[in-house]
Short mmCIF file of C-alpha atoms and ligand atoms in Angstrom, two decimals:
data_model
loop_
_atom_site.label_atom_id
_atom_site.label_comp_id
_atom_site.label_asym_id
_atom_site.label_seq_id
_atom_site.Cartn_x
_atom_site.Cartn_y
_atom_site.Cartn_z
CA MET X 23 77.76 196.73 -34.64
CA SER X 24 75.45 199.04 -32.74
CA GLU X 25 72.86 199.34 -30.03
CA GLY X 26 69.22 200.23 -30.99
CA ILE X 27 66.85 199.66 -33.84
CA GLY X 28 66.44 201.56 -37.28
CA THR X 29 70.11 201.43 -38.21
CA ASP X 30 72.22 200.46 -41.36
CA GLU X 31 74.56 198.20 -39.17
CA ILE X 32 74.57 194.53 -40.27
CA VAL X 33 74.45 193.31 -36.63
CA VAL X 34 72.43 195.11 -34.31
CA ILE X 35 72.19 194.68 -30.47
CA GLU X 36 69.10 195.53 -28.58
CA ARG X 37 68.64 195.25 -24.89
CA PRO X 38 64.99 194.41 -23.99
CA HIS X 39 66.15 193.61 -20.31
CA GLU X 40 69.14 194.64 -18.28
CA HIS X 41 70.78 191.19 -18.56
CA VAL X 42 69.29 190.07 -21.85
CA ALA X 43 70.75 191.05 -25.27
CA ILE X 44 69.09 190.60 -28.69
CA VAL X 45 71.58 190.17 -31.47
CA ARG X 46 69.89 190.85 -34.71
CA LEU X 47 71.23 189.88 -38.19
CA ASN X 48 70.41 192.72 -40.44
CA ARG X 49 71.05 192.03 -43.98
CA PRO X 50 67.36 191.79 -44.97
CA LYS X 51 67.76 192.32 -48.81
CA VAL X 52 69.72 189.04 -49.09
CA LEU X 53 67.96 187.26 -46.37
CA ASN X 54 70.77 187.79 -43.96
CA ALA X 55 73.41 186.00 -45.93
CA LEU X 56 76.36 185.58 -43.86
CA SER X 57 78.98 187.38 -45.34
CA ASN X 58 82.57 187.14 -43.72
CA ALA X 59 82.09 190.72 -42.47
CA LEU X 60 78.79 189.74 -41.02
CA VAL X 61 80.18 186.65 -39.17
CA SER X 62 83.11 188.92 -37.94
CA GLN X 63 80.91 191.61 -36.53
CA LEU X 64 78.55 188.78 -34.93
CA ALA X 65 81.72 187.33 -33.22
CA ALA X 66 82.73 190.78 -32.05
CA ALA X 67 79.23 191.26 -30.71
CA PHE X 68 79.28 188.11 -28.83
CA GLU X 69 82.75 188.69 -27.27
CA THR X 70 81.64 192.22 -26.29
CA LEU X 71 78.70 190.96 -24.45
CA ASP X 72 80.48 188.01 -23.00
CA ALA X 73 82.90 190.42 -21.34
CA ASP X 74 80.56 193.30 -20.31
CA GLY X 75 79.73 191.85 -16.86
CA VAL X 76 75.88 192.72 -17.32
CA THR X 77 74.63 190.37 -20.00
CA ARG X 78 73.54 186.81 -18.96
CA ALA X 79 71.78 185.56 -22.07
CA ILE X 80 71.69 186.29 -25.80
CA VAL X 81 68.81 185.79 -28.11
CA LEU X 82 70.09 185.62 -31.73
CA THR X 83 67.74 186.30 -34.36
CA GLY X 84 67.03 187.64 -38.07
CA ASP X 85 63.62 188.97 -39.36
CA GLU X 86 60.47 187.28 -40.34
CA ARG X 87 61.69 186.30 -43.74
CA ALA X 88 65.05 184.78 -42.74
CA PHE X 89 67.10 183.99 -39.71
CA ALA X 90 69.80 183.46 -42.33
CA ALA X 91 69.86 181.91 -45.74
CA GLY X 92 73.51 180.55 -45.35
CA ALA X 93 76.94 181.88 -46.38
CA ASP X 94 76.96 184.78 -48.85
CA ILE X 95 77.15 183.01 -52.21
CA ALA X 96 78.07 186.19 -53.90
CA GLU X 97 81.25 185.98 -51.91
CA PHE X 98 82.06 182.39 -52.97
CA ALA X 99 83.89 183.41 -56.04
CA ALA X 100 86.11 186.14 -54.80
CA GLU X 101 86.78 184.50 -51.36
CA GLY X 102 85.28 181.46 -49.61
CA PRO X 103 83.68 181.89 -46.21
CA ARG X 104 86.31 182.51 -43.50
CA LEU X 105 85.15 179.43 -41.37
CA ASP X 106 87.78 180.02 -38.50
CA GLU X 107 85.94 183.13 -37.59
CA TRP X 108 83.04 180.83 -36.41
CA ASP X 109 85.32 179.44 -33.57
CA ARG X 110 85.06 182.92 -31.88
CA LEU X 111 81.26 182.48 -31.91
CA TRP X 112 81.43 179.18 -30.56
CA ALA X 113 83.70 180.28 -27.68
CA THR X 114 81.19 182.40 -26.02
CA GLY X 115 80.53 181.50 -22.29
CA LEU X 116 77.04 183.15 -22.39
CA PRO X 117 73.88 180.95 -23.04
CA THR X 118 72.55 181.61 -26.51
CA ILE X 119 69.16 181.05 -28.04
CA ALA X 120 68.43 181.08 -31.61
CA ALA X 121 65.08 182.63 -32.56
CA VAL X 122 64.24 181.39 -36.04
CA ARG X 123 61.62 182.67 -38.45
CA GLY X 124 61.79 182.11 -42.06
CA VAL X 125 64.64 180.38 -43.62
CA ALA X 126 67.60 179.04 -41.59
CA LEU X 127 69.64 177.33 -44.47
CA GLY X 128 73.27 176.20 -44.87
CA GLY X 129 75.42 178.35 -42.41
CA GLY X 130 72.16 179.89 -41.29
CA LEU X 131 71.08 176.42 -39.72
CA GLU X 132 74.70 175.79 -38.66
CA LEU X 133 74.42 179.09 -36.59
CA ALA X 134 71.30 178.25 -35.12
CA MET X 135 72.45 174.82 -34.13
CA SER X 136 75.48 176.20 -32.53
CA CYS X 137 73.27 178.10 -30.01
CA ASP X 138 72.45 176.40 -26.82
CA MET X 139 68.64 176.57 -27.53
CA MET X 140 66.51 177.04 -30.59
CA ILE X 141 62.92 178.35 -30.83
CA VAL X 142 61.48 178.07 -34.28
CA ALA X 143 58.45 179.05 -36.12
CA ASP X 144 56.27 176.24 -37.22
CA ASP X 145 56.58 177.19 -40.62
CA ALA X 146 60.29 177.84 -40.65
CA ARG X 147 62.38 176.14 -43.39
CA LEU X 148 65.47 174.39 -42.11
CA GLY X 149 68.05 172.68 -44.30
CA GLN X 150 71.56 172.23 -45.45
CA PRO X 151 71.30 172.98 -49.25
CA GLU X 152 75.13 173.20 -49.77
CA ILE X 153 74.95 169.96 -51.86
CA ASN X 154 73.07 171.85 -54.57
CA LEU X 155 75.95 174.20 -54.89
CA GLY X 156 78.43 171.34 -55.39
CA VAL X 157 79.81 171.59 -51.80
CA MET X 158 78.92 170.56 -48.31
CA PRO X 159 78.36 171.94 -44.98
CA GLY X 160 81.51 173.40 -43.54
CA ALA X 161 80.41 175.14 -40.28
CA GLY X 162 79.15 172.29 -38.25
CA GLY X 163 76.36 170.90 -40.20
CA THR X 164 77.38 167.38 -40.76
CA GLN X 165 78.23 166.95 -36.97
CA ARG X 166 75.70 168.93 -35.12
CA LEU X 167 72.81 167.91 -37.52
CA THR X 168 73.87 164.17 -37.15
CA ARG X 169 74.03 164.34 -33.52
CA ALA X 170 70.80 166.10 -32.89
CA LEU X 171 68.68 164.08 -35.61
CA GLY X 172 70.49 160.93 -35.93
CA LYS X 173 72.19 159.61 -39.15
CA THR X 174 69.07 158.79 -41.09
CA LEU X 175 67.38 162.13 -41.46
CA ALA X 176 70.79 164.07 -41.36
CA THR X 177 71.90 162.13 -44.28
CA GLU X 178 68.84 162.91 -46.34
CA MET X 179 69.15 166.49 -45.47
CA VAL X 180 72.94 166.79 -46.19
CA LEU X 181 73.07 164.37 -49.15
CA LEU X 182 69.80 165.48 -50.85
CA GLY X 183 69.21 168.75 -49.45
CA ARG X 184 65.93 167.89 -47.90
CA GLU X 185 64.39 170.74 -45.80
CA ILE X 186 62.50 170.31 -42.66
CA SER X 187 59.91 172.64 -41.12
CA GLY X 188 60.13 174.15 -37.73
CA ARG X 189 57.46 171.79 -36.61
CA GLU X 190 59.51 168.73 -37.68
CA ALA X 191 62.69 170.30 -36.05
CA GLU X 192 60.95 170.26 -32.78
CA LEU X 193 59.52 166.74 -33.47
CA HIS X 194 63.06 165.51 -34.00
CA GLY X 195 64.67 167.17 -31.03
CA LEU X 196 66.63 169.81 -33.14
CA ALA X 197 64.62 172.70 -31.74
CA ASN X 198 63.41 173.34 -28.04
CA ARG X 199 60.11 174.58 -29.17
CA SER X 200 58.07 175.22 -32.32
CA VAL X 201 55.64 178.08 -31.96
CA PRO X 202 53.68 180.32 -34.36
CA ALA X 203 56.04 182.85 -36.14
CA GLU X 204 54.69 185.87 -34.07
CA ARG X 205 55.48 183.93 -30.93
CA VAL X 206 59.14 183.03 -31.50
CA LEU X 207 60.80 186.15 -30.27
CA PRO X 208 58.55 186.55 -27.19
CA VAL X 209 59.14 182.82 -26.26
CA ALA X 210 62.93 183.09 -26.84
CA LEU X 211 63.01 186.31 -24.67
CA GLU X 212 61.01 184.64 -21.91
CA LEU X 213 63.51 181.81 -21.97
CA ALA X 214 66.35 184.18 -21.96
CA THR X 215 64.92 186.21 -18.96
CA ARG X 216 64.72 182.88 -17.04
CA LEU X 217 68.19 182.12 -17.77
CA ALA X 218 69.22 185.42 -16.63
CA LYS X 219 67.82 184.76 -13.29
CA GLN X 220 69.88 181.93 -12.57
CA ALA X 221 73.28 182.04 -10.97
CA PRO X 222 75.56 183.26 -13.91
CA ALA X 223 78.70 181.28 -12.93
CA ALA X 224 76.60 178.10 -12.69
CA VAL X 225 74.91 178.62 -16.12
CA ARG X 226 78.32 179.24 -17.86
CA ALA X 227 79.89 176.14 -16.12
CA ALA X 228 76.76 174.02 -16.90
CA LYS X 229 76.80 175.17 -20.59
CA ARG X 230 80.55 174.35 -20.97
CA SER X 231 79.89 170.94 -19.21
CA ILE X 232 77.14 170.01 -21.70
CA ALA X 233 79.34 170.91 -24.53
CA GLN X 234 81.86 168.48 -23.20
CA ALA X 235 79.37 165.61 -23.86
CA PHE X 236 80.18 165.85 -27.47
CA GLU X 237 83.99 166.58 -27.13
CA GLN X 238 85.27 164.10 -24.55
CA SER X 239 84.74 160.53 -23.71
CA LEU X 240 82.08 159.78 -20.98
CA HIS X 241 84.70 159.17 -18.25
CA ALA X 242 86.77 162.33 -18.92
CA ALA X 243 83.58 164.43 -19.18
CA LEU X 244 82.30 163.10 -15.94
CA LEU X 245 85.42 163.95 -14.07
CA ASP X 246 85.27 167.46 -15.54
CA GLU X 247 81.55 167.76 -14.50
CA ARG X 248 82.59 166.67 -10.91
CA GLN X 249 85.40 169.29 -10.88
CA ALA X 250 83.21 172.09 -12.07
CA PHE X 251 80.44 171.10 -9.44
CA HIS X 252 83.05 171.25 -6.76
CA ALA X 253 84.35 174.76 -8.02
CA LEU X 254 80.88 176.05 -8.02
CA LEU X 255 80.22 174.85 -4.48
CA GLN X 256 82.98 177.20 -3.31
CA THR X 257 81.15 180.18 -4.74
CA GLU X 258 79.30 182.72 -2.66
CA ASP X 259 76.21 182.34 -5.14
CA ALA X 260 76.15 178.45 -4.21
CA ARG X 261 76.07 179.40 -0.54
CA GLU X 262 73.43 181.84 -1.24
CA GLY X 263 71.33 179.43 -3.23
CA VAL X 264 71.51 176.86 -0.32
CA ALA X 265 70.83 179.44 2.28
CA ALA X 266 67.82 180.79 0.18
CA PHE X 267 66.27 177.29 -0.18
CA LEU X 268 66.57 176.47 3.58
CA GLY X 269 65.32 179.95 4.49
CA LYS X 270 62.35 179.64 2.12
CA ARG X 271 63.35 182.67 0.17
CA LYS X 272 64.38 183.69 -3.36
CA PRO X 273 68.27 183.77 -3.93
CA VAL X 274 69.87 187.07 -4.69
CA TRP X 275 72.95 186.44 -6.85
CA ARG X 276 76.04 188.52 -6.23
CA GLU X 277 77.99 186.84 -9.15
CA ARG X 278 80.82 185.59 -7.01
N1 LIG M 29 73.93 184.41 -50.37
C1 LIG M 29 73.79 185.52 -51.09
N2 LIG M 29 72.71 186.02 -51.38
C2 LIG M 29 71.53 185.50 -51.14
C3 LIG M 29 71.66 184.24 -50.50
C4 LIG M 29 72.86 183.68 -49.90
N3 LIG M 29 73.05 182.51 -49.30
N4 LIG M 29 70.25 183.75 -50.17
C5 LIG M 29 69.51 184.45 -50.78
N5 LIG M 29 70.18 185.67 -51.28
C6 LIG M 29 69.71 186.81 -52.01
C7 LIG M 29 69.23 186.31 -53.35
O1 LIG M 29 70.32 186.35 -54.35
C8 LIG M 29 68.24 187.58 -53.69
O2 LIG M 29 68.76 188.75 -54.02
P1 LIG M 29 68.35 189.68 -55.12
O3 LIG M 29 66.93 190.15 -54.78
O4 LIG M 29 69.41 190.65 -55.41
O5 LIG M 29 68.13 188.81 -56.46
C9 LIG M 29 67.62 187.86 -52.37
O6 LIG M 29 68.59 187.20 -51.39
C10 LIG M 29 66.46 187.22 -52.01
O7 LIG M 29 66.36 185.76 -52.36
P2 LIG M 29 65.48 185.08 -53.45
O8 LIG M 29 64.98 186.00 -54.37
O9 LIG M 29 66.14 183.73 -53.93
O10 LIG M 29 64.22 184.72 -52.37
P3 LIG M 29 63.26 183.38 -52.51
O11 LIG M 29 62.17 183.78 -51.46
O12 LIG M 29 62.68 183.17 -53.94
O13 LIG M 29 64.15 182.22 -52.12
C11 LIG M 29 65.56 180.89 -50.71
C12 LIG M 29 64.69 182.16 -50.71
C13 LIG M 29 65.10 179.66 -50.92
C14 LIG M 29 66.43 180.93 -49.32
C15 LIG M 29 66.87 181.36 -51.89
O14 LIG M 29 67.21 182.51 -51.73
C16 LIG M 29 68.06 180.36 -51.72
O15 LIG M 29 67.98 179.06 -52.11
N6 LIG M 29 69.11 180.93 -51.19
C17 LIG M 29 70.40 180.16 -50.99
C18 LIG M 29 70.27 179.21 -49.91
C19 LIG M 29 71.67 178.39 -49.76
O16 LIG M 29 72.05 177.64 -50.77
N7 LIG M 29 72.32 178.53 -48.72
C20 LIG M 29 73.62 177.90 -48.57
C21 LIG M 29 74.59 178.71 -48.67
S1 LIG M 29 76.38 177.75 -48.62
C22 LIG M 29 76.70 177.81 -46.95
O17 LIG M 29 75.95 178.20 -46.08
C23 LIG M 29 78.01 177.01 -46.62
C24 LIG M 29 78.51 177.42 -45.31
O18 LIG M 29 78.03 178.20 -44.57
C25 LIG M 29 79.88 176.91 -44.85
#
């Protein structure tokens, strides 16, 4: 992992804005195939940013050819993907935006779908081709795709390896926006900058609460939401948000 551009590191962190980090997958020769080392370093990067007290949003991206072409197939024979490492990625409290150009296949699409938002190039290629290797998605594909797209299209993608374009991904609600490839990163950064301007504790709590929609019964999730809301009301930032509204001024968050 490293800060800056022009590096051999397989995960690169750039900081275009004080509170926003770009995390870039950097194995261009193999279309950012997700080797176990890459996933571990990515998880470490997310954990570092989550704990640094400065970062408020992460944009996760690859390059113009590939967000990621899936698990590293060359590693399959020696050792399978260590999928438990993915739990570390999913545990981040920071809001994450996948900025997808080129291919997002297999684990690449699973990685993009595990982000809170997805900005895709119109001509991006999204799919779960594991079936062509005689296996199936193992890092969330059957679950996240089905929840986002519904059973009909998800079944075609997972059982037949059908790909969809970025434009289709937006149409079916898998991506937040589909834009020309050169706009993907600017649009993702603009969203991240807006996220970074919200009260950080409220963003974290709301992110967690949305995730509960997929993990709990409605009743239990509503109770958790209510609890999170009341906890936020006690924060200084909530008092500031209300005072700013009533005083017709912009709030200044103190992260308390
Ligand atoms: N793992 C390892 N290497 C990969 C790779 C992968 N997933 N995807 C591409 N590469 C390598 C290729 O072997 C090639 O290397 P060489 O130049 O050394 O030959 C290089 O990246 C460029 O790839 P191509 O020449 O194939 O490029 P292309 O433009 O002709 O095709 C592609 C692009 C359609 C994405 C094709 O590379 C492809 O089908 N890749 C595999 C996609 C896939 O099946 N992903 C699912 C993996 S399984 C999984 O993801 C399961 C999981 O997480 C749990």
